[in-house]
Coordinates of C-alpha atoms and ligand atoms in Angstrom, one line a residue:
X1 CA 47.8 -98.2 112.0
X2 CA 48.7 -101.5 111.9
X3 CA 52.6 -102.4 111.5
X4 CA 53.8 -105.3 109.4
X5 CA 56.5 -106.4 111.5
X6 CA 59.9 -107.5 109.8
X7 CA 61.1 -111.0 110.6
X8 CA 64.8 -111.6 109.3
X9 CA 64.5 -108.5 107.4
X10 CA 61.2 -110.4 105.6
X11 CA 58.0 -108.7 106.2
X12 CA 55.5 -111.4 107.6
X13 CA 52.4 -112.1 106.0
X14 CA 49.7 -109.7 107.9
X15 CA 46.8 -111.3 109.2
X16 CA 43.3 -111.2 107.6
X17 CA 42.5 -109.0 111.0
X18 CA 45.1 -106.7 110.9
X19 CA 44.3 -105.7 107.4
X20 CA 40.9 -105.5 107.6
X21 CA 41.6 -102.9 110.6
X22 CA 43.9 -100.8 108.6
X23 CA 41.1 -101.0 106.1
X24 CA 38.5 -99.9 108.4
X25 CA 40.8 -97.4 110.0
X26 CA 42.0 -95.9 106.3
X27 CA 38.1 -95.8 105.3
X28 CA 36.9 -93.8 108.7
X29 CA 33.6 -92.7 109.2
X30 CA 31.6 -91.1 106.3
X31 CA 30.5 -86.9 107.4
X32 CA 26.5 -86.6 107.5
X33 CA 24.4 -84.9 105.1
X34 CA 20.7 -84.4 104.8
X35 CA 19.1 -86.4 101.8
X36 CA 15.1 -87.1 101.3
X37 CA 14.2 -90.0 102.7
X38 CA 13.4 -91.6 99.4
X39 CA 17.6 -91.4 98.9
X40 CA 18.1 -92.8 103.0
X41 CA 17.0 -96.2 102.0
X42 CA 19.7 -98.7 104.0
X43 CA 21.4 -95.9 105.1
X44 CA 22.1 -95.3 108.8
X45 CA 20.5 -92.2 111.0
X46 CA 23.3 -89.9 112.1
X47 CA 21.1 -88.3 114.5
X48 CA 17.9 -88.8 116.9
X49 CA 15.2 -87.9 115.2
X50 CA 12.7 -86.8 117.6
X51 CA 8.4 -86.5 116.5
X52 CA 7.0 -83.2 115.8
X53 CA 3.5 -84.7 115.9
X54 CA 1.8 -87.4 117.9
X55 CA 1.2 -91.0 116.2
X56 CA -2.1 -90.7 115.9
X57 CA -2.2 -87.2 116.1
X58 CA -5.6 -87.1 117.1
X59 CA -8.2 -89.6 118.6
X60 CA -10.0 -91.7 115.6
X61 CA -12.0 -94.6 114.9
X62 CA -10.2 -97.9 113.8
X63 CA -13.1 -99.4 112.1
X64 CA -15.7 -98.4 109.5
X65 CA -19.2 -97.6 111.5
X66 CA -20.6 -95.2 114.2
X67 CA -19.4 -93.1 116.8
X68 CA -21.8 -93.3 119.7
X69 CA -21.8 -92.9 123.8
X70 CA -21.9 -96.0 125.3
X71 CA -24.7 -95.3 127.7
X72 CA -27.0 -94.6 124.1
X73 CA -26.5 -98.2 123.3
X74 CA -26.0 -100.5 127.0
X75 CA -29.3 -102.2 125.9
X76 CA -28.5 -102.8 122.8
X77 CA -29.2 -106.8 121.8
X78 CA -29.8 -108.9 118.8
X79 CA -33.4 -109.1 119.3
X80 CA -33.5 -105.5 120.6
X81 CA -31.6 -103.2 118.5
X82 CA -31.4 -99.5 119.5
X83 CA -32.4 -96.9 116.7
X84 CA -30.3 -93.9 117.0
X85 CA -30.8 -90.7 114.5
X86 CA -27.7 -90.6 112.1
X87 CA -26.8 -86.9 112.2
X88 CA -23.1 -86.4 110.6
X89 CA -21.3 -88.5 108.4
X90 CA -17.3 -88.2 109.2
X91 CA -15.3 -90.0 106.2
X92 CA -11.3 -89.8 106.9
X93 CA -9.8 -86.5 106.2
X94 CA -12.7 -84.4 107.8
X95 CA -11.0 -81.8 109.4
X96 CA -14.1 -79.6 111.5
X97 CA -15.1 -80.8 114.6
X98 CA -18.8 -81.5 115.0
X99 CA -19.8 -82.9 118.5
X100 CA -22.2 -85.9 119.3
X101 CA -24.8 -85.0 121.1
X102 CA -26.5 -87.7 124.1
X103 CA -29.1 -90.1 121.6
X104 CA -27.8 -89.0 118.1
X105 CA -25.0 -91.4 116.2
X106 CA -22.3 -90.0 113.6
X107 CA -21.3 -92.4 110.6
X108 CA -17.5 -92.5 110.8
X109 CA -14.9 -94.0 108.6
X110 CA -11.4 -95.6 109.4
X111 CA -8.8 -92.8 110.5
X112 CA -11.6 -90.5 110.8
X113 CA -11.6 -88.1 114.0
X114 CA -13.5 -89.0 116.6
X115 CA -16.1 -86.0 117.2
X116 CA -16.2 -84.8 121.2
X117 CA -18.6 -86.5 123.4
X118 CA -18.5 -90.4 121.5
X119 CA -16.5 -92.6 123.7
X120 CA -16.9 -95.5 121.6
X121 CA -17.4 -96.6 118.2
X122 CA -19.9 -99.6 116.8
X123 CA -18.3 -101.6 113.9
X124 CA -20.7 -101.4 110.7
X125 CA -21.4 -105.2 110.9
X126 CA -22.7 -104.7 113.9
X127 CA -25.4 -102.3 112.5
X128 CA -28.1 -102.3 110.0
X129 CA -25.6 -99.3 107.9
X130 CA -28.3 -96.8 107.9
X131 CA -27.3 -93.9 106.8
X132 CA -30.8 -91.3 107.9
X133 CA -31.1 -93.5 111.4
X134 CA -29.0 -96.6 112.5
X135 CA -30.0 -100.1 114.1
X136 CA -27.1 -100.9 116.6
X137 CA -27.8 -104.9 117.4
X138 CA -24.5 -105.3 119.8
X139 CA -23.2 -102.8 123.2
X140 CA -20.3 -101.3 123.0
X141 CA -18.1 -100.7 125.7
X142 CA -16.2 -97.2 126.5
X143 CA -13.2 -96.8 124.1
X144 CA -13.7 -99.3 121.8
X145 CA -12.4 -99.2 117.9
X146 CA -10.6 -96.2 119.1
X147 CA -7.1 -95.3 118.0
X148 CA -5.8 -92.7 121.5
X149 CA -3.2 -89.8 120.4
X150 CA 0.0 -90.8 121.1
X151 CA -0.8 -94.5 121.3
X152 CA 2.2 -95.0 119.1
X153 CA 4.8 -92.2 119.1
X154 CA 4.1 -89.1 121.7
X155 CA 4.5 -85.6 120.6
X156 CA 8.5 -84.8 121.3
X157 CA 9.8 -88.2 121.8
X158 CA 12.7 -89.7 120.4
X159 CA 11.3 -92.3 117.5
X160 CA 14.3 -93.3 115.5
X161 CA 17.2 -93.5 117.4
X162 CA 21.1 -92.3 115.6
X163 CA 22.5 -95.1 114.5
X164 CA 19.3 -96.9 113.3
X165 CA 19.3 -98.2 109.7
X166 CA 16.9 -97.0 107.5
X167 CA 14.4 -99.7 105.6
X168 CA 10.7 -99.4 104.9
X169 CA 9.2 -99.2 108.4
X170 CA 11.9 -96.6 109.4
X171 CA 11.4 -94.5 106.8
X172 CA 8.2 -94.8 107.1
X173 CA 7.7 -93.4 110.2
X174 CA 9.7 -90.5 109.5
X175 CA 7.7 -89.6 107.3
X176 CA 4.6 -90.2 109.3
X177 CA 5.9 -88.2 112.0
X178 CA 6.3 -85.2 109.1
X179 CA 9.6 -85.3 108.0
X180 CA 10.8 -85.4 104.3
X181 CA 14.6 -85.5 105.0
X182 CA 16.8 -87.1 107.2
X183 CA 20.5 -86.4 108.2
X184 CA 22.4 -89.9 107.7
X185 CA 26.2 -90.8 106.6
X186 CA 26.7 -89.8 103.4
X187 CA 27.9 -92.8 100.8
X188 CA 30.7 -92.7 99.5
X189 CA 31.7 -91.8 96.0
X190 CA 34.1 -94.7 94.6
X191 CA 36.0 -95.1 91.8
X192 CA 36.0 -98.9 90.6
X193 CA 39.2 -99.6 88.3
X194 CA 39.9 -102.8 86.7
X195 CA 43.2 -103.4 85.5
X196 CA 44.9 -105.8 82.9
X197 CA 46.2 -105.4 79.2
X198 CA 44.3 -108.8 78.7
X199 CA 40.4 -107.3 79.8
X200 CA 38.0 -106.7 77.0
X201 CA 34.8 -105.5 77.4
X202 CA 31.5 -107.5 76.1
X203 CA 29.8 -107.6 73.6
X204 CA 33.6 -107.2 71.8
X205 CA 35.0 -110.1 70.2
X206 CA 37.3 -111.6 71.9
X207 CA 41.2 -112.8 70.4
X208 CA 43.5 -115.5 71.7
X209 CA 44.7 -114.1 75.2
X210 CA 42.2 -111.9 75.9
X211 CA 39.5 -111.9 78.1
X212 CA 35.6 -110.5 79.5
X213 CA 36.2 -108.4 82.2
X214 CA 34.3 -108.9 85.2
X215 CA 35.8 -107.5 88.5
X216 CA 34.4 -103.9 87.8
X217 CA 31.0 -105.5 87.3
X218 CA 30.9 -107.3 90.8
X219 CA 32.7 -104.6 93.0
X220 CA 29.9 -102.0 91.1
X221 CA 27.2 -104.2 92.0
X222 CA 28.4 -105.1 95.2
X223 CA 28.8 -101.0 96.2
X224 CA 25.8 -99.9 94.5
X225 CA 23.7 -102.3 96.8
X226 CA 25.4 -100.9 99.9
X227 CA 24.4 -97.3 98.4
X228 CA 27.6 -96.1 97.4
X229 CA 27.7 -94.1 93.7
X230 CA 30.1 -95.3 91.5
X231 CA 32.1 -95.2 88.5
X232 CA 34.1 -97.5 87.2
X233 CA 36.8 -97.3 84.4
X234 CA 36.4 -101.3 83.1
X235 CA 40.0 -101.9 81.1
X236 CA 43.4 -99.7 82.5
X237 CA 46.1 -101.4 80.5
X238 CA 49.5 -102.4 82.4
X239 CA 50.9 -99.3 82.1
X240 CA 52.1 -97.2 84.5
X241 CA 51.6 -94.1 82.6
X242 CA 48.2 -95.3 81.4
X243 CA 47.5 -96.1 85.0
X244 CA 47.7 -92.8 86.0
X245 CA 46.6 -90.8 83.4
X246 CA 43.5 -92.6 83.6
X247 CA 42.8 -92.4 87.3
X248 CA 44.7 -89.1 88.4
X249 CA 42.3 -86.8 86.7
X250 CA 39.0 -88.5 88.7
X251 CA 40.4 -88.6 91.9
X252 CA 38.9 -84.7 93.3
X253 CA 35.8 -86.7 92.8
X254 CA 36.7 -89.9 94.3
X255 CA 36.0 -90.5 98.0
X256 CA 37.6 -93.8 97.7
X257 CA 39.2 -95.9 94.7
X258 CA 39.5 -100.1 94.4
X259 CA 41.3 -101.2 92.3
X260 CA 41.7 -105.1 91.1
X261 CA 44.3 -106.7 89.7
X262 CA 48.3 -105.6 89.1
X263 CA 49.7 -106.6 92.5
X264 CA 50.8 -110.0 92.7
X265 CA 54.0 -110.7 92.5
X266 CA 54.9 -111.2 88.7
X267 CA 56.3 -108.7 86.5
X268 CA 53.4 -105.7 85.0
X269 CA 52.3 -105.9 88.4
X270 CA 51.0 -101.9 87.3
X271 CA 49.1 -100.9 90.1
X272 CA 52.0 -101.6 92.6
X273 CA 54.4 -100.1 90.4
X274 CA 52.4 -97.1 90.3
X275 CA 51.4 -96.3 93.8
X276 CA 54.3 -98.1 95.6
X277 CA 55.6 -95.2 97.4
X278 CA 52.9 -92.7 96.6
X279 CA 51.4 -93.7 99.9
X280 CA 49.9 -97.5 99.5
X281 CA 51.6 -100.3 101.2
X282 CA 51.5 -103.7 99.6
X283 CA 51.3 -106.8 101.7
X284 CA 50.7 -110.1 101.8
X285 CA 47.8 -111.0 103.8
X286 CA 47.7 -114.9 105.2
X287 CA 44.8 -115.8 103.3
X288 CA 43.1 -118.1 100.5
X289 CA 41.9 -116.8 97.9
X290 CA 43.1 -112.7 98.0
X291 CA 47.0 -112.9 99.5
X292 CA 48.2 -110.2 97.7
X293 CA 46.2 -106.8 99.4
X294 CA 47.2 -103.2 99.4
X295 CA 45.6 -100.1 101.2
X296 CA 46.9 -96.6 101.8
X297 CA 46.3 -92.9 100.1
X298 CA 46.7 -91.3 97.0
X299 CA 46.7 -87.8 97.0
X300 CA 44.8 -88.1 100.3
X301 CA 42.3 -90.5 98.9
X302 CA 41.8 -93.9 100.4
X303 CA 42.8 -96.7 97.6
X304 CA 42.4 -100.5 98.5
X305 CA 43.7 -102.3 95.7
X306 CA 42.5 -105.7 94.9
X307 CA 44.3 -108.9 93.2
X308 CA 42.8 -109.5 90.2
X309 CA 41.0 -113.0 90.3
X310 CA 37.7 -112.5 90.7
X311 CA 36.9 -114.7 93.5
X312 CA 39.6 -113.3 95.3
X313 CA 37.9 -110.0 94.6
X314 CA 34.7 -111.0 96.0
X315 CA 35.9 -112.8 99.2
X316 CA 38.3 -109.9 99.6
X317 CA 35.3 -107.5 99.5
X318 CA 33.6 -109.7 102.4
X319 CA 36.6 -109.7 104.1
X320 CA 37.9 -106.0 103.6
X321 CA 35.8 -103.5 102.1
X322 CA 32.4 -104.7 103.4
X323 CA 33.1 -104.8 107.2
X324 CA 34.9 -101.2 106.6
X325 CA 32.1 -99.5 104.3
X326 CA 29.9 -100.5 106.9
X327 CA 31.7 -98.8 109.8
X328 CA 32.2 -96.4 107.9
X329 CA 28.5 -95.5 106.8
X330 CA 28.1 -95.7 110.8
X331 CA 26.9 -99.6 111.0
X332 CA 27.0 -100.9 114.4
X333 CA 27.3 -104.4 113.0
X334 CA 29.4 -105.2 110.4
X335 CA 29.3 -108.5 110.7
X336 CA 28.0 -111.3 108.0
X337 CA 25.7 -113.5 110.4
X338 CA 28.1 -116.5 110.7
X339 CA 26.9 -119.8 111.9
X340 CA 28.1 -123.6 112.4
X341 CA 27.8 -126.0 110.3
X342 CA 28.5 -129.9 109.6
X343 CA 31.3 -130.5 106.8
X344 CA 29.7 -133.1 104.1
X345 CA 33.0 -133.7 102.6
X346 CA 36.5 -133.2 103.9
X347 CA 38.1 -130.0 102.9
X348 CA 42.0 -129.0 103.3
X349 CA 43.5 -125.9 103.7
X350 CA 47.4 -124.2 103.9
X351 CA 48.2 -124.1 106.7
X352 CA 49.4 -120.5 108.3
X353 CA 46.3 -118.9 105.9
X354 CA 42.8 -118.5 106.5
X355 CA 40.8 -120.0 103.2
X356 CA 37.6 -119.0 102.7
X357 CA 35.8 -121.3 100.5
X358 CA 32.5 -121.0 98.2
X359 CA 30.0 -123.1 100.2
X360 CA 26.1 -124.2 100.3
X361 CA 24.4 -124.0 103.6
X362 CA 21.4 -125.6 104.7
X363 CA 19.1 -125.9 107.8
X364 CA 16.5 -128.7 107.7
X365 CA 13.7 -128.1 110.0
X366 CA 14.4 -129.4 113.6
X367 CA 18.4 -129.4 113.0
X368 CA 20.7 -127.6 115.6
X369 CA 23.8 -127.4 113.1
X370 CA 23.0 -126.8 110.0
X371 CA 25.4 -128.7 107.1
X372 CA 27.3 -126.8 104.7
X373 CA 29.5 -128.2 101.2
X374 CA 32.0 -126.7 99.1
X375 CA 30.9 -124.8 95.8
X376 CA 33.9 -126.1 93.5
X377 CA 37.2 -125.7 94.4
X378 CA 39.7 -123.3 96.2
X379 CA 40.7 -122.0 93.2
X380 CA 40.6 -118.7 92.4
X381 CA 39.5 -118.5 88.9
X382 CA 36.1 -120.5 89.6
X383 CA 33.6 -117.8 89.1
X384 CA 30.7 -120.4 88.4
X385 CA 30.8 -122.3 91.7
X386 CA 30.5 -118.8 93.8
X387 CA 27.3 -118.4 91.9
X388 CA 26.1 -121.7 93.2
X389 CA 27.3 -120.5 97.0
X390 CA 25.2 -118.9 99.4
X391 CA 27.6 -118.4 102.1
X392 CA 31.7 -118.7 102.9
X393 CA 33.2 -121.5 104.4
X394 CA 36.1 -120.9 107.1
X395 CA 38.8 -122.4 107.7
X396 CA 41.0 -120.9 110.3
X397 CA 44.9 -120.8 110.1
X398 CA 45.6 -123.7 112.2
X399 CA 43.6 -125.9 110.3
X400 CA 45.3 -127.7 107.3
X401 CA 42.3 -130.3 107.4
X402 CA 38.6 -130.2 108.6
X403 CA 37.3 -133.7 108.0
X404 CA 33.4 -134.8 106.8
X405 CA 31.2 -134.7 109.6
X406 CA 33.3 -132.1 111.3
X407 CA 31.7 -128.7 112.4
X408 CA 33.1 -125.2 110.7
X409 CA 32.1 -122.2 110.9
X410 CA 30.1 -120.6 108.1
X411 CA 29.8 -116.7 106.8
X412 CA 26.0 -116.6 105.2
X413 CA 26.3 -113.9 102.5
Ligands
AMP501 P1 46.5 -110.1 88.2 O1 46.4 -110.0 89.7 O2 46.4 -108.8 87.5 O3 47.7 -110.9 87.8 O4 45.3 -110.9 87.7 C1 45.1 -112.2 88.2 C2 44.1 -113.0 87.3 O5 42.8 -112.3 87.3 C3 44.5 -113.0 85.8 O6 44.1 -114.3 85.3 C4 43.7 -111.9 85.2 O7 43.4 -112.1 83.8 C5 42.4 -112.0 86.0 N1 41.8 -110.7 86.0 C6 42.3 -109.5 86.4 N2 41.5 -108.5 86.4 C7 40.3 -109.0 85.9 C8 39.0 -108.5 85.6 N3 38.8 -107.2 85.8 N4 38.1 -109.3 85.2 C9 38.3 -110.6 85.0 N5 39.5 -111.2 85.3 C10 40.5 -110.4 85.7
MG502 MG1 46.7 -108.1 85.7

């Protein structure tokens, strides 16, 4: 765990690093489970996955045309084709196993098994594509157009490794090596819970005072595409009682709740009144936007509880929650790719915080160091400009001004 150390009896502001640790640490590693691969999509393999079958499994042709022996067709020329008598046709998914024999040519398809005694095969262009005798104008040399056994994956051996993550080519192969399932971490369940006496939901009319709610719908999205399943309960008034009334009931089903807004330092502040010493910690953490950050458990469930602006929701998940979903779903790298980039305008920043602002990156072709602008503001509330941004600018806690020209260094989301 990481300590907040008291200064004068003060708690210091935590760093962005030490709570995104205690975030990582209170989120742990997910257990495995077995799902079919069409569920493993981004996922991570928990374990090696070794082939039950050789890639290709047997030998085959990789072109439409003939199996033949080499020695039928050495003489073969342009002007002197060689007439062999077509004796078996082999389309793909013939599964006897007819032999050549010396002089006699089979017609064979692409992914067909190459019958015993061919050692080559001659591409149908090359061919007059007769089907009762064939015309072969060009020689072929020993093993050509043929796919070997094993070529690709060998019978036994490992060919996804634990830890890989699982996209189309991964998945693929699994399934090419004949498996339909695959044990991989399992995603969590979360609980998404927007708070606020203010938060209506759309289509709704709204009155004086009142707002859309948003926070739910980003933090949803934003889990769902990392393939947690989640619920979300969109408007939890400022009321203690309502708080946990709401919440307490869901939380046997809940592998980890987020909560946004409520824990700032004003007064309704409900979500710290209601957990404060039902094991989550509040702190400040030296950042702009997203100060105000809490983590801990309820119940035994892991709760990180957001502030409630929403761009202080989304940087907070890039800071927080993504790097320790990630490890926890057994990511090696949880890292955005992060780059450096040339300021065009100057930017200023409190110092003793790190602010991460809404930026636009861009590489031109032959460029080192790529340039990157703000997306509006550093305010908090500016929802619009983070549509506009394709990556977060940083600007470390020493740094109260990074001039125009002057190279930062850039999160690309
Ligand atoms: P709070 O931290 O609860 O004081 O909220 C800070 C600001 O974020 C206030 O302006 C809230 O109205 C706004 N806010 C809080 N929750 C949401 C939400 N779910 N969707 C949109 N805005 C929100
Ligand atoms: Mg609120």
């Amino acid at each position: 765990m990481v300590r907040v150390i008291a200064i004068n009896g003060t708690e210091r502001a935590r760093t962005v690093d030490e709570h995104r640790a205690e975030v990582i640490e209170l989120l742990g590693t997910r257990p495995t489970i077995e799902l079919p691969l069409a569920d493993c999509t981004g996922l991570v393999l928990a374990e090696d996955v070794r082939a039950g079958v050789s890639l290709p499994p047997f030998d085959n042709s990789a072109m439409d045309g003939y199996a033949v022996r080499s020695v039928d067709v050495v003489e073969a020329g342009p002007e002197r084709p060689v007439e062999l008598p077509v004796t078996e046709d082999i389309p793909a998914g013939r599964t006897d196993l007819p032999a050549l024999l010396p002089g006699t040519a089979h017609r064979i398809m692409t992914g067909a098994p190459l019958p015993t005694g061919a050692d080559t095969v001659v591409m149908v262009e090359r061919t007059d594509g007769g089907t009762e005798t064939v015309r072969v104008h060009e020689a072929a040399p020993p093993g050509a157009h043929i796919r070997r056994t094993g070529e690709d994956v060998a019978a036994g051996s490992v060919a996804l490794a634990a830890g890989t993550v699982l996209g189309p080519a991964q998945l693929g192969l699994a399934s090419a090596v004949g498996l339909d399932r695959l044990t991989v971490h399992e995603p969590p369940r979360v609980l998404v819970v927007s708070t606020g006496t203010e938060l209506v939901l759309p289509p709704a009319e709204l009155r004086h005072g009142q707002i859309y709610e948003s926070n739910s719908v980003m933090l949803v999205a934003a889990l769902r595409a990392m393939g947690c399943r989640v619920e979300s309960l969109r408007s939890v008034a400022d009321d203690v009682d309502a708080f946990r009334a709401a919440i307490e009931p869901k939380l046997a089903d809940s592998d980890l709740v987020v909560t946004s807004g409520g824990v700032s330092a004003g007064a309704y502040e409900v979500v710290k009144d209601a957990l404060t010493g039902a094991g989550v910690r509040f702190a400040k953490v030296a950042m702009q936007p997203g100060g105000p950050q809490g983590c801990g458990r309820w119940n035994g469930v892991p709760v990180v509880t957001l502030p409630g602006n929403p761009v202080s929701v989304l940087v907070s998940f890039e800071a927080f929650l993504r790097p320790a979903l990630l490890s926890a779903l057994g990511h090696s790298d949880v890292e955005r790719r992060r780059v450096r980039a040339r300021l065009t305008e100057t930017l200023t920043s409190p110092r003793g915080k790190r602010q991460f602002r809404r930026g636009y990156y861009t590489q031109r072709e032959g460029q080192v160091t790529g340039v990157v602008g703000p997306r509006g503001g550093p305010g908090s509330h500016l929802l619009a400009a983070f549509t506009q941004a394709n990556c977060l600018i940083v600007l470390p806690e020493d740094v109260a001004e990074a001039e125009e020209g002057s190279e930062v260094d850039v999160l690309l989301l």
